[in-house]
């Protein structure tokens, strides 16, 4: 593994964060492919992204991508994970079981073992850079941040855990997949059985702020220096949309309707909150394509409202005190936005579902269009050369 914890090299640190979002992991996967290709061209040598980034974090579907990248897998292979296995993973269970969850955990677990390795642990030296995975421990009611940093507070407890199990826990979205049970040793040598669900059922479906804190806070034992010239973060989203309910529709919702609505809205609100916070402390690269204000507008907060005006004023007030360079790459899954990408035939109502396995081809097309529009690594080449 590339040395974790404090690194003595006097160069800028590079962070990568990937959101949760089910099969829409295809959207950031396409950006990762182009990031890899552009960095190969800029540096004049091919290299996996684990050699380009010092810390890679992910939640849920982002955990799949983050773990694979840290193992040195090519971005294209990870993209193909969704394309090849998406329909298999999202094959519904029979009705008696569907009362608890829509899909079985077995197919996803089998494919995670194949791609990530059945015997590779969180502490394995096969992980070639620093990794952060977000999962929710529902047994204790706490959000867990799994990291392979040997100096981390809980590394000794978690180092022997199978990587695929941690990723499986992080992807267990309620109502979609069953929780994942993981046996975790305690400091006293006891072994506790905990159940984990999707890390997106927290404030960290977009894990960018936690990745930033992991990298810079001495509490997490990295302590890397801050500043727009010393710290870069690329934050990749899985697309977002507003979930509108027609007038009078909410009064007819049943328990299952509200469960699905609550999960989706929690993910959307968490994404927006994290991006707003990162906008406050981060400086966008020059000629940035997508801004957090644009993301707020697409989420239904109009430009020029007190909310967006206050955000702009607070951000400007920090001035030269920005803590990092921050680039967000994502897209609103609306009719207007898809038309702007030339994707007139894609129905936005069909592609924003976490389990839209029948839309794999269209999600890949969206991801490729977003990558072409927003991945501009030449604007960030000073961090990589």
mmCIF file of C-alpha atoms in Angstrom:
data_model
loop_
_atom_site.group_PDB
_atom_site.id
_atom_site.type_symbol
_atom_site.label_atom_id
_atom_site.label_comp_id
_atom_site.label_asym_id
_atom_site.label_seq_id
_atom_site.Cartn_x
_atom_site.Cartn_y
_atom_site.Cartn_z
ATOM 1 C CA UNK A 1 0.000 0.000 0.000
ATOM 2 C CA UNK A 2 1.151 3.533 -0.725
ATOM 3 C CA UNK A 3 2.200 4.880 2.653
ATOM 4 C CA UNK A 4 -0.847 5.809 4.713
ATOM 5 C CA UNK A 5 -1.026 8.416 7.434
ATOM 6 C CA UNK A 6 1.520 11.207 7.386
ATOM 7 C CA UNK A 7 3.375 11.391 4.057
ATOM 8 C CA UNK A 8 6.652 13.256 3.930
ATOM 9 C CA UNK A 9 6.603 14.152 0.235
ATOM 10 C CA UNK A 10 6.329 17.916 -0.152
ATOM 11 C CA UNK A 11 3.728 18.015 -2.882
ATOM 12 C CA UNK A 12 0.001 18.809 -3.110
ATOM 13 C CA UNK A 13 -2.373 16.145 -1.848
ATOM 14 C CA UNK A 14 -5.104 14.842 -4.142
ATOM 15 C CA UNK A 15 -8.470 13.618 -2.856
ATOM 16 C CA UNK A 16 -11.254 11.815 -4.717
ATOM 17 C CA UNK A 17 -14.813 11.423 -3.420
ATOM 18 C CA UNK A 18 -17.640 9.420 -5.030
ATOM 19 C CA UNK A 19 -21.337 9.669 -4.071
ATOM 20 C CA UNK A 20 -23.838 6.908 -3.549
ATOM 21 C CA UNK A 21 -26.647 6.369 -6.031
ATOM 22 C CA UNK A 22 -27.233 2.730 -7.000
ATOM 23 C CA UNK A 23 -26.858 1.777 -10.635
ATOM 24 C CA UNK A 24 -26.250 5.465 -11.418
ATOM 25 C CA UNK A 25 -22.681 4.711 -10.362
ATOM 26 C CA UNK A 26 -22.279 4.491 -14.127
ATOM 27 C CA UNK A 27 -22.295 8.295 -14.246
ATOM 28 C CA UNK A 28 -19.144 8.853 -12.125
ATOM 29 C CA UNK A 29 -17.594 5.707 -13.604
ATOM 30 C CA UNK A 30 -17.556 7.360 -17.027
ATOM 31 C CA UNK A 31 -15.914 10.455 -15.541
ATOM 32 C CA UNK A 32 -13.287 8.254 -13.897
ATOM 33 C CA UNK A 33 -12.430 6.725 -17.259
ATOM 34 C CA UNK A 34 -11.856 10.145 -18.818
ATOM 35 C CA UNK A 35 -9.956 11.420 -15.752
ATOM 36 C CA UNK A 36 -7.641 8.454 -16.089
ATOM 37 C CA UNK A 37 -7.139 8.990 -19.822
ATOM 38 C CA UNK A 38 -6.493 12.728 -19.487
ATOM 39 C CA UNK A 39 -4.004 12.278 -16.634
ATOM 40 C CA UNK A 40 -2.151 9.645 -18.645
ATOM 41 C CA UNK A 41 -1.836 12.168 -21.484
ATOM 42 C CA UNK A 42 -0.834 15.050 -19.182
ATOM 43 C CA UNK A 43 1.844 13.081 -17.347
ATOM 44 C CA UNK A 44 3.050 11.124 -20.364
ATOM 45 C CA UNK A 45 2.683 7.759 -18.641
ATOM 46 C CA UNK A 46 -0.196 5.368 -17.980
ATOM 47 C CA UNK A 47 -1.093 4.807 -14.336
ATOM 48 C CA UNK A 48 -4.138 3.653 -12.372
ATOM 49 C CA UNK A 49 -5.934 6.285 -10.342
ATOM 50 C CA UNK A 50 -4.650 4.763 -7.096
ATOM 51 C CA UNK A 51 -1.288 6.268 -8.079
ATOM 52 C CA UNK A 52 -2.839 9.661 -8.848
ATOM 53 C CA UNK A 53 -4.849 10.187 -5.653
ATOM 54 C CA UNK A 54 -3.715 10.059 -2.019
ATOM 55 C CA UNK A 55 -7.128 9.329 -0.529
ATOM 56 C CA UNK A 56 -10.220 7.930 -2.238
ATOM 57 C CA UNK A 57 -13.550 7.836 -0.438
ATOM 58 C CA UNK A 58 -16.973 6.535 -1.348
ATOM 59 C CA UNK A 59 -20.440 5.790 -0.052
ATOM 60 C CA UNK A 60 -22.692 2.966 -1.276
ATOM 61 C CA UNK A 61 -22.147 2.592 -5.035
ATOM 62 C CA UNK A 62 -19.283 5.066 -4.574
ATOM 63 C CA UNK A 63 -17.724 2.571 -2.152
ATOM 64 C CA UNK A 64 -17.589 -0.007 -4.951
ATOM 65 C CA UNK A 65 -15.750 2.438 -7.179
ATOM 66 C CA UNK A 66 -13.453 3.695 -4.407
ATOM 67 C CA UNK A 67 -12.454 0.207 -3.267
ATOM 68 C CA UNK A 68 -11.819 -0.956 -6.823
ATOM 69 C CA UNK A 69 -9.700 2.077 -7.636
ATOM 70 C CA UNK A 70 -7.634 1.628 -4.465
ATOM 71 C CA UNK A 71 -6.892 -1.952 -5.558
ATOM 72 C CA UNK A 72 -5.469 -0.591 -8.799
ATOM 73 C CA UNK A 73 -8.372 -1.588 -11.038
ATOM 74 C CA UNK A 74 -8.872 0.365 -14.228
ATOM 75 C CA UNK A 75 -11.856 2.685 -14.291
ATOM 76 C CA UNK A 76 -13.168 0.911 -17.381
ATOM 77 C CA UNK A 77 -13.308 -2.405 -15.526
ATOM 78 C CA UNK A 78 -15.323 -0.800 -12.757
ATOM 79 C CA UNK A 79 -17.673 0.774 -15.301
ATOM 80 C CA UNK A 80 -18.193 -2.677 -16.739
ATOM 81 C CA UNK A 81 -19.156 -3.991 -13.279
ATOM 82 C CA UNK A 82 -22.410 -2.045 -13.599
ATOM 83 C CA UNK A 83 -22.888 -2.770 -17.262
ATOM 84 C CA UNK A 84 -22.286 -6.524 -16.915
ATOM 85 C CA UNK A 85 -23.906 -7.264 -13.561
ATOM 86 C CA UNK A 86 -26.450 -4.501 -12.965
ATOM 87 C CA UNK A 87 -29.490 -6.476 -14.094
ATOM 88 C CA UNK A 88 -28.359 -9.547 -12.169
ATOM 89 C CA UNK A 89 -27.887 -7.574 -8.942
ATOM 90 C CA UNK A 90 -31.282 -5.888 -9.288
ATOM 91 C CA UNK A 91 -33.346 -9.051 -9.795
ATOM 92 C CA UNK A 92 -36.327 -8.860 -7.467
ATOM 93 C CA UNK A 93 -36.954 -11.416 -4.718
ATOM 94 C CA UNK A 94 -40.238 -13.329 -4.496
ATOM 95 C CA UNK A 95 -43.192 -11.588 -2.882
ATOM 96 C CA UNK A 96 -42.934 -13.008 0.679
ATOM 97 C CA UNK A 97 -39.409 -11.588 1.028
ATOM 98 C CA UNK A 98 -40.215 -8.355 -0.813
ATOM 99 C CA UNK A 99 -42.045 -7.192 2.293
ATOM 100 C CA UNK A 100 -38.564 -6.601 3.798
ATOM 101 C CA UNK A 101 -36.425 -5.791 0.749
ATOM 102 C CA UNK A 102 -36.796 -5.735 -3.027
ATOM 103 C CA UNK A 103 -33.553 -7.475 -3.976
ATOM 104 C CA UNK A 104 -31.490 -10.351 -2.546
ATOM 105 C CA UNK A 105 -27.980 -9.688 -1.284
ATOM 106 C CA UNK A 106 -26.496 -12.850 -2.798
ATOM 107 C CA UNK A 107 -25.858 -11.726 -6.408
ATOM 108 C CA UNK A 108 -24.218 -8.467 -5.295
ATOM 109 C CA UNK A 109 -22.064 -10.288 -2.739
ATOM 110 C CA UNK A 110 -20.944 -12.858 -5.306
ATOM 111 C CA UNK A 111 -19.881 -10.189 -7.798
ATOM 112 C CA UNK A 112 -18.154 -8.062 -5.137
ATOM 113 C CA UNK A 113 -16.081 -11.083 -4.144
ATOM 114 C CA UNK A 114 -15.098 -11.619 -7.781
ATOM 115 C CA UNK A 115 -14.107 -8.012 -8.433
ATOM 116 C CA UNK A 116 -12.638 -7.006 -5.049
ATOM 117 C CA UNK A 117 -11.342 -10.418 -3.964
ATOM 118 C CA UNK A 118 -12.888 -12.709 -1.385
ATOM 119 C CA UNK A 119 -9.873 -12.713 0.937
ATOM 120 C CA UNK A 120 -8.630 -9.132 0.632
ATOM 121 C CA UNK A 121 -9.040 -7.296 3.926
ATOM 122 C CA UNK A 122 -9.185 -3.624 4.833
ATOM 123 C CA UNK A 123 -5.613 -3.882 6.111
ATOM 124 C CA UNK A 124 -4.268 -5.643 3.016
ATOM 125 C CA UNK A 125 -1.201 -4.284 1.245
ATOM 126 C CA UNK A 126 -3.092 -4.880 -2.004
ATOM 127 C CA UNK A 127 -4.797 -1.555 -1.337
ATOM 128 C CA UNK A 128 -2.396 0.829 -3.025
ATOM 129 C CA UNK A 129 -3.590 4.145 -1.623
ATOM 130 C CA UNK A 130 -5.662 5.416 1.280
ATOM 131 C CA UNK A 131 -9.315 4.375 1.297
ATOM 132 C CA UNK A 132 -12.399 5.640 3.150
ATOM 133 C CA UNK A 133 -15.759 3.826 3.061
ATOM 134 C CA UNK A 134 -18.900 5.140 4.746
ATOM 135 C CA UNK A 135 -21.432 2.701 6.213
ATOM 136 C CA UNK A 136 -24.181 2.942 8.827
ATOM 137 C CA UNK A 137 -23.960 0.649 11.851
ATOM 138 C CA UNK A 138 -27.655 0.285 12.693
ATOM 139 C CA UNK A 139 -26.917 -1.950 15.670
ATOM 140 C CA UNK A 140 -25.238 0.967 17.416
ATOM 141 C CA UNK A 141 -27.025 3.734 15.518
ATOM 142 C CA UNK A 142 -23.759 5.340 14.371
ATOM 143 C CA UNK A 143 -22.068 6.137 11.067
ATOM 144 C CA UNK A 144 -18.774 4.304 10.599
ATOM 145 C CA UNK A 145 -15.859 5.494 8.500
ATOM 146 C CA UNK A 146 -13.776 2.478 7.508
ATOM 147 C CA UNK A 147 -10.204 3.441 6.615
ATOM 148 C CA UNK A 148 -7.009 1.543 5.908
ATOM 149 C CA UNK A 149 -4.837 4.136 7.632
ATOM 150 C CA UNK A 150 -2.719 2.081 10.099
ATOM 151 C CA UNK A 151 -2.611 5.031 12.462
ATOM 152 C CA UNK A 152 -6.394 5.346 12.542
ATOM 153 C CA UNK A 153 -8.216 4.925 15.845
ATOM 154 C CA UNK A 154 -10.106 1.750 14.866
ATOM 155 C CA UNK A 155 -7.715 0.276 12.311
ATOM 156 C CA UNK A 156 -6.661 -2.540 14.623
ATOM 157 C CA UNK A 157 -10.291 -3.595 15.041
ATOM 158 C CA UNK A 158 -11.209 -3.343 11.362
ATOM 159 C CA UNK A 159 -8.019 -4.340 9.547
ATOM 160 C CA UNK A 160 -8.979 -8.014 9.323
ATOM 161 C CA UNK A 161 -12.466 -7.374 7.932
ATOM 162 C CA UNK A 162 -13.070 -8.508 4.361
ATOM 163 C CA UNK A 163 -13.140 -5.543 2.024
ATOM 164 C CA UNK A 164 -16.079 -6.919 0.071
ATOM 165 C CA UNK A 165 -18.126 -7.205 3.279
ATOM 166 C CA UNK A 166 -17.517 -3.560 4.174
ATOM 167 C CA UNK A 167 -18.521 -2.486 0.656
ATOM 168 C CA UNK A 168 -21.578 -4.736 0.795
ATOM 169 C CA UNK A 169 -22.619 -3.094 4.069
ATOM 170 C CA UNK A 170 -22.150 0.357 2.567
ATOM 171 C CA UNK A 171 -24.417 -0.564 -0.384
ATOM 172 C CA UNK A 172 -27.305 -2.012 1.658
ATOM 173 C CA UNK A 173 -29.884 0.679 0.915
ATOM 174 C CA UNK A 174 -32.993 0.143 3.084
ATOM 175 C CA UNK A 175 -35.980 -1.296 1.188
ATOM 176 C CA UNK A 176 -33.598 -2.340 -1.607
ATOM 177 C CA UNK A 177 -31.088 -4.781 -0.044
ATOM 178 C CA UNK A 178 -30.959 -6.596 3.299
ATOM 179 C CA UNK A 179 -28.447 -5.363 5.899
ATOM 180 C CA UNK A 180 -25.017 -6.997 6.008
ATOM 181 C CA UNK A 181 -23.921 -8.662 9.244
ATOM 182 C CA UNK A 182 -20.219 -8.225 10.023
ATOM 183 C CA UNK A 183 -18.274 -9.658 12.979
ATOM 184 C CA UNK A 184 -16.044 -6.915 14.407
ATOM 185 C CA UNK A 185 -13.493 -7.518 17.200
ATOM 186 C CA UNK A 186 -13.457 -5.073 20.101
ATOM 187 C CA UNK A 187 -10.489 -3.573 21.936
ATOM 188 C CA UNK A 188 -11.038 -6.178 24.669
ATOM 189 C CA UNK A 189 -10.784 -9.083 22.250
ATOM 190 C CA UNK A 190 -14.514 -9.784 22.122
ATOM 191 C CA UNK A 191 -16.247 -10.226 18.780
ATOM 192 C CA UNK A 192 -19.437 -8.262 18.188
ATOM 193 C CA UNK A 193 -21.965 -8.877 15.451
ATOM 194 C CA UNK A 194 -23.158 -5.625 13.884
ATOM 195 C CA UNK A 195 -25.604 -4.997 11.068
ATOM 196 C CA UNK A 196 -24.626 -2.388 8.479
ATOM 197 C CA UNK A 197 -26.721 -0.528 5.941
ATOM 198 C CA UNK A 198 -26.106 2.039 3.230
ATOM 199 C CA UNK A 199 -23.825 4.873 4.347
ATOM 200 C CA UNK A 200 -26.142 7.206 2.467
ATOM 201 C CA UNK A 201 -28.663 6.882 5.303
ATOM 202 C CA UNK A 202 -26.692 9.599 7.052
ATOM 203 C CA UNK A 203 -25.276 12.989 6.106
ATOM 204 C CA UNK A 204 -22.579 11.318 4.019
ATOM 205 C CA UNK A 205 -24.150 10.020 0.815
ATOM 206 C CA UNK A 206 -21.880 12.668 -0.655
ATOM 207 C CA UNK A 207 -18.792 11.889 1.472
ATOM 208 C CA UNK A 208 -16.660 14.810 0.298
ATOM 209 C CA UNK A 209 -16.661 16.730 3.584
ATOM 210 C CA UNK A 210 -15.677 13.624 5.546
ATOM 211 C CA UNK A 211 -12.918 12.838 3.034
ATOM 212 C CA UNK A 212 -11.647 16.382 3.534
ATOM 213 C CA UNK A 213 -11.742 16.031 7.333
ATOM 214 C CA UNK A 214 -10.052 12.639 7.155
ATOM 215 C CA UNK A 215 -7.221 14.147 5.149
ATOM 216 C CA UNK A 216 -6.671 17.316 7.171
ATOM 217 C CA UNK A 217 -7.729 16.739 10.775
ATOM 218 C CA UNK A 218 -4.968 15.508 13.072
ATOM 219 C CA UNK A 219 -7.656 13.537 14.885
ATOM 220 C CA UNK A 220 -7.716 11.186 11.896
ATOM 221 C CA UNK A 221 -3.901 10.950 11.822
ATOM 222 C CA UNK A 222 -3.257 12.353 8.352
ATOM 223 C CA UNK A 223 -2.902 16.048 9.052
ATOM 224 C CA UNK A 224 -2.148 17.075 5.488
ATOM 225 C CA UNK A 225 -1.732 20.837 4.946
ATOM 226 C CA UNK A 226 -4.613 22.887 3.601
ATOM 227 C CA UNK A 227 -4.845 25.601 0.968
ATOM 228 C CA UNK A 228 -5.994 25.873 -2.676
ATOM 229 C CA UNK A 229 -2.455 25.163 -3.916
ATOM 230 C CA UNK A 230 -1.797 22.326 -1.464
ATOM 231 C CA UNK A 231 -5.016 20.292 -1.502
ATOM 232 C CA UNK A 232 -7.286 19.204 -4.357
ATOM 233 C CA UNK A 233 -10.588 17.375 -4.219
ATOM 234 C CA UNK A 234 -12.568 15.951 -7.105
ATOM 235 C CA UNK A 235 -16.114 15.109 -6.001
ATOM 236 C CA UNK A 236 -18.141 12.925 -8.361
ATOM 237 C CA UNK A 237 -21.936 12.773 -8.154
ATOM 238 C CA UNK A 238 -24.393 10.203 -9.486
ATOM 239 C CA UNK A 239 -26.954 12.711 -10.736
ATOM 240 C CA UNK A 240 -29.816 14.272 -8.814
ATOM 241 C CA UNK A 241 -33.370 15.429 -9.252
ATOM 242 C CA UNK A 242 -36.288 16.838 -7.311
ATOM 243 C CA UNK A 243 -38.859 14.277 -6.193
ATOM 244 C CA UNK A 244 -42.166 16.013 -6.777
ATOM 245 C CA UNK A 245 -45.508 14.716 -5.477
ATOM 246 C CA UNK A 246 -48.651 16.000 -7.223
ATOM 247 C CA UNK A 247 -51.053 18.017 -5.088
ATOM 248 C CA UNK A 248 -53.070 15.636 -2.932
ATOM 249 C CA UNK A 249 -50.783 12.699 -3.713
ATOM 250 C CA UNK A 250 -49.000 12.632 -0.382
ATOM 251 C CA UNK A 251 -52.248 12.064 1.500
ATOM 252 C CA UNK A 252 -52.598 8.751 -0.339
ATOM 253 C CA UNK A 253 -49.068 7.511 0.440
ATOM 254 C CA UNK A 254 -48.843 4.221 2.326
ATOM 255 C CA UNK A 255 -45.971 3.087 4.549
ATOM 256 C CA UNK A 256 -43.979 1.697 1.618
ATOM 257 C CA UNK A 257 -44.460 4.901 -0.382
ATOM 258 C CA UNK A 258 -43.169 6.990 2.509
ATOM 259 C CA UNK A 259 -40.243 4.632 3.062
ATOM 260 C CA UNK A 260 -39.107 5.003 -0.531
ATOM 261 C CA UNK A 261 -39.696 8.745 -0.512
ATOM 262 C CA UNK A 262 -37.775 9.227 2.739
ATOM 263 C CA UNK A 263 -34.716 7.313 1.533
ATOM 264 C CA UNK A 264 -34.530 9.213 -1.766
ATOM 265 C CA UNK A 265 -35.073 12.624 -0.212
ATOM 266 C CA UNK A 266 -32.516 11.947 2.517
ATOM 267 C CA UNK A 267 -29.919 11.128 -0.130
ATOM 268 C CA UNK A 268 -30.773 14.243 -2.142
ATOM 269 C CA UNK A 269 -30.717 16.593 0.839
ATOM 270 C CA UNK A 270 -27.466 15.129 2.163
ATOM 271 C CA UNK A 271 -25.806 15.547 -1.234
ATOM 272 C CA UNK A 272 -26.839 19.173 -1.473
ATOM 273 C CA UNK A 273 -25.796 19.982 2.093
ATOM 274 C CA UNK A 274 -22.336 18.471 1.688
ATOM 275 C CA UNK A 275 -21.761 20.249 -1.603
ATOM 276 C CA UNK A 276 -22.820 23.597 -0.151
ATOM 277 C CA UNK A 277 -20.402 23.161 2.744
ATOM 278 C CA UNK A 278 -17.582 22.230 0.390
ATOM 279 C CA UNK A 279 -18.390 25.271 -1.741
ATOM 280 C CA UNK A 280 -17.957 27.493 1.321
ATOM 281 C CA UNK A 281 -14.465 26.205 2.098
ATOM 282 C CA UNK A 282 -13.322 25.279 -1.407
ATOM 283 C CA UNK A 283 -12.092 27.296 -4.357
ATOM 284 C CA UNK A 284 -13.213 26.099 -7.793
ATOM 285 C CA UNK A 285 -10.596 25.772 -10.515
ATOM 286 C CA UNK A 286 -10.655 28.428 -13.200
ATOM 287 C CA UNK A 287 -13.385 28.046 -15.805
ATOM 288 C CA UNK A 288 -15.173 25.481 -13.640
ATOM 289 C CA UNK A 289 -18.111 24.018 -15.516
ATOM 290 C CA UNK A 290 -20.460 23.131 -12.678
ATOM 291 C CA UNK A 291 -20.867 25.240 -9.562
ATOM 292 C CA UNK A 292 -22.650 24.410 -6.303
ATOM 293 C CA UNK A 293 -24.959 27.362 -6.935
ATOM 294 C CA UNK A 294 -26.005 25.751 -10.221
ATOM 295 C CA UNK A 295 -26.641 22.515 -8.347
ATOM 296 C CA UNK A 296 -28.811 24.378 -5.849
ATOM 297 C CA UNK A 297 -30.761 25.992 -8.676
ATOM 298 C CA UNK A 298 -31.340 22.634 -10.336
ATOM 299 C CA UNK A 299 -32.548 21.283 -6.999
ATOM 300 C CA UNK A 300 -35.192 23.996 -6.903
ATOM 301 C CA UNK A 301 -33.505 26.878 -5.047
ATOM 302 C CA UNK A 302 -33.639 29.774 -7.460
ATOM 303 C CA UNK A 303 -30.659 32.024 -8.085
ATOM 304 C CA UNK A 304 -30.837 35.317 -6.252
ATOM 305 C CA UNK A 305 -32.879 34.031 -3.308
ATOM 306 C CA UNK A 306 -31.627 34.867 0.195
ATOM 307 C CA UNK A 307 -30.252 31.308 0.413
ATOM 308 C CA UNK A 308 -28.018 31.570 -2.639
ATOM 309 C CA UNK A 309 -27.112 35.207 -1.967
ATOM 310 C CA UNK A 310 -26.016 34.356 1.571
ATOM 311 C CA UNK A 311 -23.989 31.418 0.288
ATOM 312 C CA UNK A 312 -22.203 33.573 -2.265
ATOM 313 C CA UNK A 313 -21.506 36.274 0.325
ATOM 314 C CA UNK A 314 -20.162 33.810 2.876
ATOM 315 C CA UNK A 315 -18.007 32.114 0.252
ATOM 316 C CA UNK A 316 -16.626 35.442 -0.992
ATOM 317 C CA UNK A 317 -15.960 36.503 2.597
ATOM 318 C CA UNK A 318 -13.491 33.663 3.020
ATOM 319 C CA UNK A 319 -11.491 35.084 0.103
ATOM 320 C CA UNK A 320 -7.895 33.926 0.236
ATOM 321 C CA UNK A 321 -8.721 31.744 3.243
ATOM 322 C CA UNK A 322 -10.162 28.945 1.116
ATOM 323 C CA UNK A 323 -8.987 25.569 2.384
ATOM 324 C CA UNK A 324 -8.686 23.582 -0.840
ATOM 325 C CA UNK A 325 -9.374 23.487 -4.551
ATOM 326 C CA UNK A 326 -12.740 21.786 -5.023
ATOM 327 C CA UNK A 327 -14.273 20.544 -8.257
ATOM 328 C CA UNK A 328 -17.725 18.959 -8.299
ATOM 329 C CA UNK A 329 -18.762 16.854 -11.306
ATOM 330 C CA UNK A 330 -22.447 15.918 -11.459
ATOM 331 C CA UNK A 331 -25.673 16.523 -13.383
ATOM 332 C CA UNK A 332 -29.343 17.226 -12.720
ATOM 333 C CA UNK A 333 -31.521 14.528 -14.259
ATOM 334 C CA UNK A 334 -34.166 16.825 -15.694
ATOM 335 C CA UNK A 335 -35.704 17.120 -19.146
ATOM 336 C CA UNK A 336 -34.054 20.476 -19.757
ATOM 337 C CA UNK A 337 -30.607 19.278 -18.670
ATOM 338 C CA UNK A 338 -30.704 16.054 -20.664
ATOM 339 C CA UNK A 339 -31.806 17.988 -23.735
ATOM 340 C CA UNK A 340 -28.839 20.292 -23.218
ATOM 341 C CA UNK A 341 -26.575 17.249 -23.357
ATOM 342 C CA UNK A 342 -28.209 16.128 -26.598
ATOM 343 C CA UNK A 343 -29.946 13.197 -24.892
ATOM 344 C CA UNK A 344 -33.462 13.997 -26.091
ATOM 345 C CA UNK A 345 -34.598 10.350 -26.144
ATOM 346 C CA UNK A 346 -33.831 9.600 -22.469
ATOM 347 C CA UNK A 347 -36.764 9.810 -20.056
ATOM 348 C CA UNK A 348 -35.580 11.567 -16.861
ATOM 349 C CA UNK A 349 -38.313 9.832 -14.852
ATOM 350 C CA UNK A 350 -36.766 6.448 -15.650
ATOM 351 C CA UNK A 351 -33.101 7.160 -14.943
ATOM 352 C CA UNK A 352 -33.274 8.738 -11.500
ATOM 353 C CA UNK A 353 -34.257 5.522 -9.667
ATOM 354 C CA UNK A 354 -31.546 3.775 -7.600
ATOM 355 C CA UNK A 355 -32.486 0.446 -9.190
ATOM 356 C CA UNK A 356 -32.973 1.556 -12.812
ATOM 357 C CA UNK A 357 -31.250 -1.545 -14.190
ATOM 358 C CA UNK A 358 -33.302 -1.316 -17.383
ATOM 359 C CA UNK A 359 -31.653 2.073 -18.006
ATOM 360 C CA UNK A 360 -28.027 0.937 -17.844
ATOM 361 C CA UNK A 361 -27.324 1.914 -21.431
ATOM 362 C CA UNK A 362 -28.882 5.347 -20.969
ATOM 363 C CA UNK A 363 -27.076 5.966 -17.673
ATOM 364 C CA UNK A 364 -23.801 5.142 -19.407
ATOM 365 C CA UNK A 365 -24.660 7.631 -22.143
ATOM 366 C CA UNK A 366 -25.435 10.300 -19.541
ATOM 367 C CA UNK A 367 -22.167 9.571 -17.769
ATOM 368 C CA UNK A 368 -20.182 9.827 -20.990
ATOM 369 C CA UNK A 369 -21.849 13.157 -21.877
ATOM 370 C CA UNK A 370 -21.206 14.571 -18.394
ATOM 371 C CA UNK A 371 -17.577 13.448 -18.569
ATOM 372 C CA UNK A 372 -17.041 15.133 -21.928
ATOM 373 C CA UNK A 373 -18.603 18.329 -20.621
ATOM 374 C CA UNK A 374 -17.010 18.578 -17.181
ATOM 375 C CA UNK A 375 -13.797 16.548 -16.947
ATOM 376 C CA UNK A 376 -11.061 19.102 -17.712
ATOM 377 C CA UNK A 377 -7.930 17.801 -16.009
ATOM 378 C CA UNK A 378 -5.765 20.313 -17.861
ATOM 379 C CA UNK A 379 -7.200 22.917 -15.457
ATOM 380 C CA UNK A 380 -5.760 20.868 -12.576
ATOM 381 C CA UNK A 381 -2.529 19.631 -14.083
ATOM 382 C CA UNK A 382 -0.405 21.541 -11.548
ATOM 383 C CA UNK A 383 -1.534 19.012 -8.933
ATOM 384 C CA UNK A 384 -0.302 16.030 -10.972
ATOM 385 C CA UNK A 385 2.973 17.084 -12.641
#
